[in-house]
């Protein structure tokens, strides 16, 4: 994805970022403002680094240790502050790359950060072409059948609407008859589809679910009011609303729905032995304050967790 003028302009500025606490159902309160300076340069001189921890590195499967690199893939259509192209339009940077770098450091490996379309990332893990998928991936029960997970962030999603919109979110019924954008194959889509099914079962007008190719396409549709709203990751919604000043957030939710706080995790191939080393690396980073430095660097305080877990309860399977 080539970044729009939004990112280029933000590269030279101090960006005001709103952060807030999210409840499992929704948080309708105005989010308190803070300030974060984002480094969108390819150099990333402020990236948090760590020393190798021999006892944890020893847990890495031998084939990966012999290679000396940790090959991590991520989505090409992501946006700040998670995973995106720097101002040179070719270097992948962001919080997800920083977390991958931190894990690689602790495991004594060199990070090889790669990019692919969302669905292709799963295929690449399946084939063994890459070691891990780190790109705002939500733990789901369906995915746990094929993959292992080590968690490192809360999964919160946000409903972003045009700044001039009169839409106020009270509950899912507020979206009946509205045109709402969402990324295909994401947990946000699963959540929106569920809401639509519940609305229709109650005799309400259906939600018009819209799909575009890139995140920037959703933003253009919001700005032109071709969409009533966009349901996407909370961090990117906060960043976009604060920098573009064309949208506002009217609700935030757990990506797993009402009953469960969703979690974002490193995804690895099931039972290949890597997830234990990754989880221990994350636990070490949390314990020693390195994790918090990455969280603070990208303004993700509302997404922070206190522990990394292997294969926790995930988003329920589709019925």
PDB file of N, CA and C in Angstrom, residues 227-289:
ATOM      1  N   UNK A 227     -19.733   6.434   2.775  1.00  0.00           N
ATOM      2  CA  UNK A 227     -19.946   5.483   3.857  1.00  0.00           C
ATOM      3  C   UNK A 227     -20.543   6.218   5.052  1.00  0.00           C
ATOM      4  N   UNK A 228     -21.451   5.548   5.747  1.00  0.00           N
ATOM      5  CA  UNK A 228     -21.959   6.104   7.003  1.00  0.00           C
ATOM      6  C   UNK A 228     -20.990   5.858   8.140  1.00  0.00           C
ATOM      7  N   UNK A 229     -20.157   4.817   7.994  1.00  0.00           N
ATOM      8  CA  UNK A 229     -19.195   4.516   9.041  1.00  0.00           C
ATOM      9  C   UNK A 229     -18.223   3.445   8.592  1.00  0.00           C
ATOM     10  N   UNK A 230     -17.153   3.305   9.345  1.00  0.00           N
ATOM     11  CA  UNK A 230     -16.138   2.284   9.074  1.00  0.00           C
ATOM     12  C   UNK A 230     -15.769   1.620  10.393  1.00  0.00           C
ATOM     13  N   UNK A 231     -15.885   0.289  10.430  1.00  0.00           N
ATOM     14  CA  UNK A 231     -15.542  -0.475  11.622  1.00  0.00           C
ATOM     15  C   UNK A 231     -14.151  -1.062  11.427  1.00  0.00           C
ATOM     16  N   UNK A 232     -13.182  -0.565  12.175  1.00  0.00           N
ATOM     17  CA  UNK A 232     -11.806  -0.997  11.994  1.00  0.00           C
ATOM     18  C   UNK A 232     -11.053  -1.013  13.311  1.00  0.00           C
ATOM     19  N   UNK A 233      -9.750  -1.328  13.269  1.00  0.00           N
ATOM     20  CA  UNK A 233      -8.950  -1.370  14.493  1.00  0.00           C
ATOM     21  C   UNK A 233      -8.967  -0.024  15.217  1.00  0.00           C
ATOM     22  N   UNK A 234      -9.109  -0.070  16.524  1.00  0.00           N
ATOM     23  CA  UNK A 234      -9.169   1.143  17.325  1.00  0.00           C
ATOM     24  C   UNK A 234      -7.933   2.031  17.176  1.00  0.00           C
ATOM     25  N   UNK A 235      -6.710   1.473  17.185  1.00  0.00           N
ATOM     26  CA  UNK A 235      -5.538   2.350  17.072  1.00  0.00           C
ATOM     27  C   UNK A 235      -5.506   3.156  15.779  1.00  0.00           C
ATOM     28  N   UNK A 236      -5.842   2.513  14.657  1.00  0.00           N
ATOM     29  CA  UNK A 236      -5.799   3.235  13.393  1.00  0.00           C
ATOM     30  C   UNK A 236      -6.926   4.261  13.299  1.00  0.00           C
ATOM     31  N   UNK A 237      -8.060   3.949  13.912  1.00  0.00           N
ATOM     32  CA  UNK A 237      -9.167   4.915  13.912  1.00  0.00           C
ATOM     33  C   UNK A 237      -8.788   6.159  14.705  1.00  0.00           C
ATOM     34  N   UNK A 238      -8.173   5.966  15.860  1.00  0.00           N
ATOM     35  CA  UNK A 238      -7.743   7.096  16.686  1.00  0.00           C
ATOM     36  C   UNK A 238      -6.738   7.948  15.917  1.00  0.00           C
ATOM     37  N   UNK A 239      -5.766   7.272  15.312  1.00  0.00           N
ATOM     38  CA  UNK A 239      -4.722   7.982  14.558  1.00  0.00           C
ATOM     39  C   UNK A 239      -5.332   8.770  13.402  1.00  0.00           C
ATOM     40  N   UNK A 240      -6.189   8.123  12.641  1.00  0.00           N
ATOM     41  CA  UNK A 240      -6.769   8.777  11.472  1.00  0.00           C
ATOM     42  C   UNK A 240      -7.667   9.944  11.860  1.00  0.00           C
ATOM     43  N   UNK A 241      -8.516   9.750  12.861  1.00  0.00           N
ATOM     44  CA  UNK A 241      -9.414  10.826  13.283  1.00  0.00           C
ATOM     45  C   UNK A 241      -8.629  12.033  13.775  1.00  0.00           C
ATOM     46  N   UNK A 242      -7.504  11.784  14.467  1.00  0.00           N
ATOM     47  CA  UNK A 242      -6.719  12.867  15.034  1.00  0.00           C
ATOM     48  C   UNK A 242      -5.908  13.614  13.982  1.00  0.00           C
ATOM     49  N   UNK A 243      -5.441  12.898  12.958  1.00  0.00           N
ATOM     50  CA  UNK A 243      -4.557  13.523  11.982  1.00  0.00           C
ATOM     51  C   UNK A 243      -5.304  14.097  10.778  1.00  0.00           C
ATOM     52  N   UNK A 244      -6.261  13.351  10.241  1.00  0.00           N
ATOM     53  CA  UNK A 244      -6.999  13.820   9.065  1.00  0.00           C
ATOM     54  C   UNK A 244      -8.047  14.859   9.423  1.00  0.00           C
ATOM     55  N   UNK A 245      -8.589  14.738  10.643  1.00  0.00           N
ATOM     56  CA  UNK A 245      -9.623  15.665  11.122  1.00  0.00           C
ATOM     57  C   UNK A 245     -10.841  15.701  10.203  1.00  0.00           C
ATOM     58  N   UNK A 246     -11.152  14.558   9.613  1.00  0.00           N
ATOM     59  CA  UNK A 246     -12.319  14.440   8.740  1.00  0.00           C
ATOM     60  C   UNK A 246     -13.354  13.470   9.310  1.00  0.00           C
ATOM     61  N   UNK A 247     -12.994  12.790  10.402  1.00  0.00           N
ATOM     62  CA  UNK A 247     -13.870  11.773  10.983  1.00  0.00           C
ATOM     63  C   UNK A 247     -13.856  11.891  12.510  1.00  0.00           C
ATOM     64  N   UNK A 248     -14.781  11.146  13.121  1.00  0.00           N
ATOM     65  CA  UNK A 248     -14.790  11.053  14.579  1.00  0.00           C
ATOM     66  C   UNK A 248     -15.190   9.640  14.973  1.00  0.00           C
ATOM     67  N   UNK A 249     -14.819   9.242  16.175  1.00  0.00           N
ATOM     68  CA  UNK A 249     -15.130   7.914  16.687  1.00  0.00           C
ATOM     69  C   UNK A 249     -16.374   8.011  17.566  1.00  0.00           C
ATOM     70  N   UNK A 250     -17.355   7.159  17.279  1.00  0.00           N
ATOM     71  CA  UNK A 250     -18.610   7.213  18.044  1.00  0.00           C
ATOM     72  C   UNK A 250     -18.807   5.992  18.932  1.00  0.00           C
ATOM     73  N   UNK A 251     -17.921   5.014  18.844  1.00  0.00           N
ATOM     74  CA  UNK A 251     -18.035   3.844  19.708  1.00  0.00           C
ATOM     75  C   UNK A 251     -16.822   2.952  19.585  1.00  0.00           C
ATOM     76  N   UNK A 252     -16.430   2.326  20.679  1.00  0.00           N
ATOM     77  CA  UNK A 252     -15.350   1.329  20.655  1.00  0.00           C
ATOM     78  C   UNK A 252     -15.842   0.063  21.322  1.00  0.00           C
ATOM     79  N   UNK A 253     -15.298  -1.075  20.864  1.00  0.00           N
ATOM     80  CA  UNK A 253     -15.815  -2.371  21.287  1.00  0.00           C
ATOM     81  C   UNK A 253     -14.676  -3.381  21.377  1.00  0.00           C
ATOM     82  N   UNK A 254     -14.870  -4.402  22.179  1.00  0.00           N
ATOM     83  CA  UNK A 254     -13.973  -5.550  22.128  1.00  0.00           C
ATOM     84  C   UNK A 254     -14.180  -6.252  20.795  1.00  0.00           C
ATOM     85  N   UNK A 255     -13.062  -6.617  20.149  1.00  0.00           N
ATOM     86  CA  UNK A 255     -13.169  -7.304  18.870  1.00  0.00           C
ATOM     87  C   UNK A 255     -13.788  -8.682  18.972  1.00  0.00           C
ATOM     88  N   UNK A 256     -13.930  -9.205  20.182  1.00  0.00           N
ATOM     89  CA  UNK A 256     -14.515 -10.531  20.360  1.00  0.00           C
ATOM     90  C   UNK A 256     -15.996 -10.478  20.710  1.00  0.00           C
ATOM     91  N   UNK A 257     -16.558  -9.285  20.784  1.00  0.00           N
ATOM     92  CA  UNK A 257     -17.976  -9.183  21.108  1.00  0.00           C
ATOM     93  C   UNK A 257     -18.220  -8.841  22.560  1.00  0.00           C
ATOM     94  N   UNK A 258     -19.479  -8.977  22.970  1.00  0.00           N
ATOM     95  CA  UNK A 258     -19.898  -8.505  24.283  1.00  0.00           C
ATOM     96  C   UNK A 258     -19.313  -9.276  25.447  1.00  0.00           C
ATOM     97  N   UNK A 259     -19.128 -10.587  25.285  1.00  0.00           N
ATOM     98  CA  UNK A 259     -18.803 -11.437  26.427  1.00  0.00           C
ATOM     99  C   UNK A 259     -17.313 -11.637  26.672  1.00  0.00           C
ATOM    100  N   UNK A 260     -16.457 -11.148  25.775  1.00  0.00           N
ATOM    101  CA  UNK A 260     -15.041 -11.490  25.869  1.00  0.00           C
ATOM    102  C   UNK A 260     -14.186 -10.337  25.381  1.00  0.00           C
ATOM    103  N   UNK A 261     -13.109 -10.045  26.127  1.00  0.00           N
ATOM    104  CA  UNK A 261     -12.137  -9.077  25.634  1.00  0.00           C
ATOM    105  C   UNK A 261     -11.244  -9.764  24.609  1.00  0.00           C
ATOM    106  N   UNK A 262     -11.321  -9.309  23.363  1.00  0.00           N
ATOM    107  CA  UNK A 262     -10.480  -9.887  22.322  1.00  0.00           C
ATOM    108  C   UNK A 262      -9.015  -9.570  22.567  1.00  0.00           C
ATOM    109  N   UNK A 263      -8.137 -10.403  21.987  1.00  0.00           N
ATOM    110  CA  UNK A 263      -6.703 -10.184  22.134  1.00  0.00           C
ATOM    111  C   UNK A 263      -6.008 -10.326  20.783  1.00  0.00           C
ATOM    112  N   UNK A 264      -5.006  -9.472  20.602  1.00  0.00           N
ATOM    113  CA  UNK A 264      -4.146  -9.512  19.419  1.00  0.00           C
ATOM    114  C   UNK A 264      -2.928 -10.357  19.759  1.00  0.00           C
ATOM    115  N   UNK A 265      -2.468 -11.166  18.789  1.00  0.00           N
ATOM    116  CA  UNK A 265      -1.390 -12.099  19.108  1.00  0.00           C
ATOM    117  C   UNK A 265      -0.469 -12.343  17.922  1.00  0.00           C
ATOM    118  N   UNK A 266       0.707 -12.823  18.235  1.00  0.00           N
ATOM    119  CA  UNK A 266       1.618 -13.366  17.236  1.00  0.00           C
ATOM    120  C   UNK A 266       1.064 -14.719  16.811  1.00  0.00           C
ATOM    121  N   UNK A 267       0.921 -14.931  15.514  1.00  0.00           N
ATOM    122  CA  UNK A 267       0.394 -16.187  14.978  1.00  0.00           C
ATOM    123  C   UNK A 267       1.546 -17.011  14.408  1.00  0.00           C
ATOM    124  N   UNK A 268       1.613 -18.284  14.818  1.00  0.00           N
ATOM    125  CA  UNK A 268       2.600 -19.218  14.275  1.00  0.00           C
ATOM    126  C   UNK A 268       1.900 -20.509  13.862  1.00  0.00           C
ATOM    127  N   UNK A 269       2.587 -21.311  13.085  1.00  0.00           N
ATOM    128  CA  UNK A 269       2.018 -22.593  12.666  1.00  0.00           C
ATOM    129  C   UNK A 269       1.841 -23.492  13.878  1.00  0.00           C
ATOM    130  N   UNK A 270       0.721 -24.174  13.942  1.00  0.00           N
ATOM    131  CA  UNK A 270       0.384 -24.962  15.118  1.00  0.00           C
ATOM    132  C   UNK A 270       1.400 -26.074  15.358  1.00  0.00           C
ATOM    133  N   UNK A 271       1.817 -26.158  16.615  1.00  0.00           N
ATOM    134  CA  UNK A 271       2.674 -27.249  17.087  1.00  0.00           C
ATOM    135  C   UNK A 271       4.036 -27.317  16.399  1.00  0.00           C
ATOM    136  N   UNK A 272       4.526 -26.175  15.869  1.00  0.00           N
ATOM    137  CA  UNK A 272       5.868 -26.211  15.275  1.00  0.00           C
ATOM    138  C   UNK A 272       6.957 -25.832  16.274  1.00  0.00           C
ATOM    139  N   UNK A 273       6.548 -25.558  17.525  1.00  0.00           N
ATOM    140  CA  UNK A 273       7.509 -25.323  18.590  1.00  0.00           C
ATOM    141  C   UNK A 273       7.933 -23.887  18.797  1.00  0.00           C
ATOM    142  N   UNK A 274       7.474 -22.954  17.957  1.00  0.00           N
ATOM    143  CA  UNK A 274       7.952 -21.576  18.046  1.00  0.00           C
ATOM    144  C   UNK A 274       7.176 -20.737  19.059  1.00  0.00           C
ATOM    145  N   UNK A 275       5.909 -21.038  19.277  1.00  0.00           N
ATOM    146  CA  UNK A 275       5.068 -20.148  20.075  1.00  0.00           C
ATOM    147  C   UNK A 275       5.559 -20.008  21.509  1.00  0.00           C
ATOM    148  N   UNK A 276       6.144 -21.057  22.086  1.00  0.00           N
ATOM    149  CA  UNK A 276       6.637 -20.967  23.461  1.00  0.00           C
ATOM    150  C   UNK A 276       7.752 -19.950  23.579  1.00  0.00           C
ATOM    151  N   UNK A 277       8.681 -19.970  22.628  1.00  0.00           N
ATOM    152  CA  UNK A 277       9.778 -19.003  22.646  1.00  0.00           C
ATOM    153  C   UNK A 277       9.248 -17.584  22.469  1.00  0.00           C
ATOM    154  N   UNK A 278       8.286 -17.402  21.581  1.00  0.00           N
ATOM    155  CA  UNK A 278       7.712 -16.079  21.346  1.00  0.00           C
ATOM    156  C   UNK A 278       7.013 -15.569  22.605  1.00  0.00           C
ATOM    157  N   UNK A 279       6.223 -16.437  23.237  1.00  0.00           N
ATOM    158  CA  UNK A 279       5.506 -16.027  24.448  1.00  0.00           C
ATOM    159  C   UNK A 279       6.488 -15.677  25.561  1.00  0.00           C
ATOM    160  N   UNK A 280       7.540 -16.433  25.713  1.00  0.00           N
ATOM    161  CA  UNK A 280       8.532 -16.142  26.748  1.00  0.00           C
ATOM    162  C   UNK A 280       9.258 -14.835  26.444  1.00  0.00           C
ATOM    163  N   UNK A 281       9.501 -14.565  25.171  1.00  0.00           N
ATOM    164  CA  UNK A 281      10.139 -13.298  24.796  1.00  0.00           C
ATOM    165  C   UNK A 281       9.233 -12.120  25.146  1.00  0.00           C
ATOM    166  N   UNK A 282       7.946 -12.259  24.862  1.00  0.00           N
ATOM    167  CA  UNK A 282       7.003 -11.204  25.197  1.00  0.00           C
ATOM    168  C   UNK A 282       6.888 -11.020  26.711  1.00  0.00           C
ATOM    169  N   UNK A 283       6.855 -12.126  27.448  1.00  0.00           N
ATOM    170  CA  UNK A 283       6.781 -12.041  28.909  1.00  0.00           C
ATOM    171  C   UNK A 283       8.011 -11.327  29.466  1.00  0.00           C
ATOM    172  N   UNK A 284       9.174 -11.623  28.898  1.00  0.00           N
ATOM    173  CA  UNK A 284      10.413 -10.952  29.320  1.00  0.00           C
ATOM    174  C   UNK A 284      10.332  -9.460  29.027  1.00  0.00           C
ATOM    175  N   UNK A 285       9.830  -9.108  27.845  1.00  0.00           N
ATOM    176  CA  UNK A 285       9.712  -7.699  27.472  1.00  0.00           C
ATOM    177  C   UNK A 285       8.740  -6.956  28.387  1.00  0.00           C
ATOM    178  N   UNK A 286       7.641  -7.596  28.765  1.00  0.00           N
ATOM    179  CA  UNK A 286       6.673  -6.994  29.682  1.00  0.00           C
ATOM    180  C   UNK A 286       7.303  -6.801  31.053  1.00  0.00           C
ATOM    181  N   UNK A 287       7.967  -7.828  31.552  1.00  0.00           N
ATOM    182  CA  UNK A 287       8.560  -7.783  32.886  1.00  0.00           C
ATOM    183  C   UNK A 287       9.632  -6.693  33.006  1.00  0.00           C
ATOM    184  N   UNK A 288      10.388  -6.467  31.954  1.00  0.00           N
ATOM    185  CA  UNK A 288      11.524  -5.549  32.015  1.00  0.00           C
ATOM    186  C   UNK A 288      11.238  -4.168  31.425  1.00  0.00           C
ATOM    187  N   UNK A 289       9.973  -3.868  31.151  1.00  0.00           N
ATOM    188  CA  UNK A 289       9.597  -2.532  30.726  1.00  0.00           C
ATOM    189  C   UNK A 289       9.812  -2.221  29.256  1.00  0.00           C
TER     190      UNK A 289
END
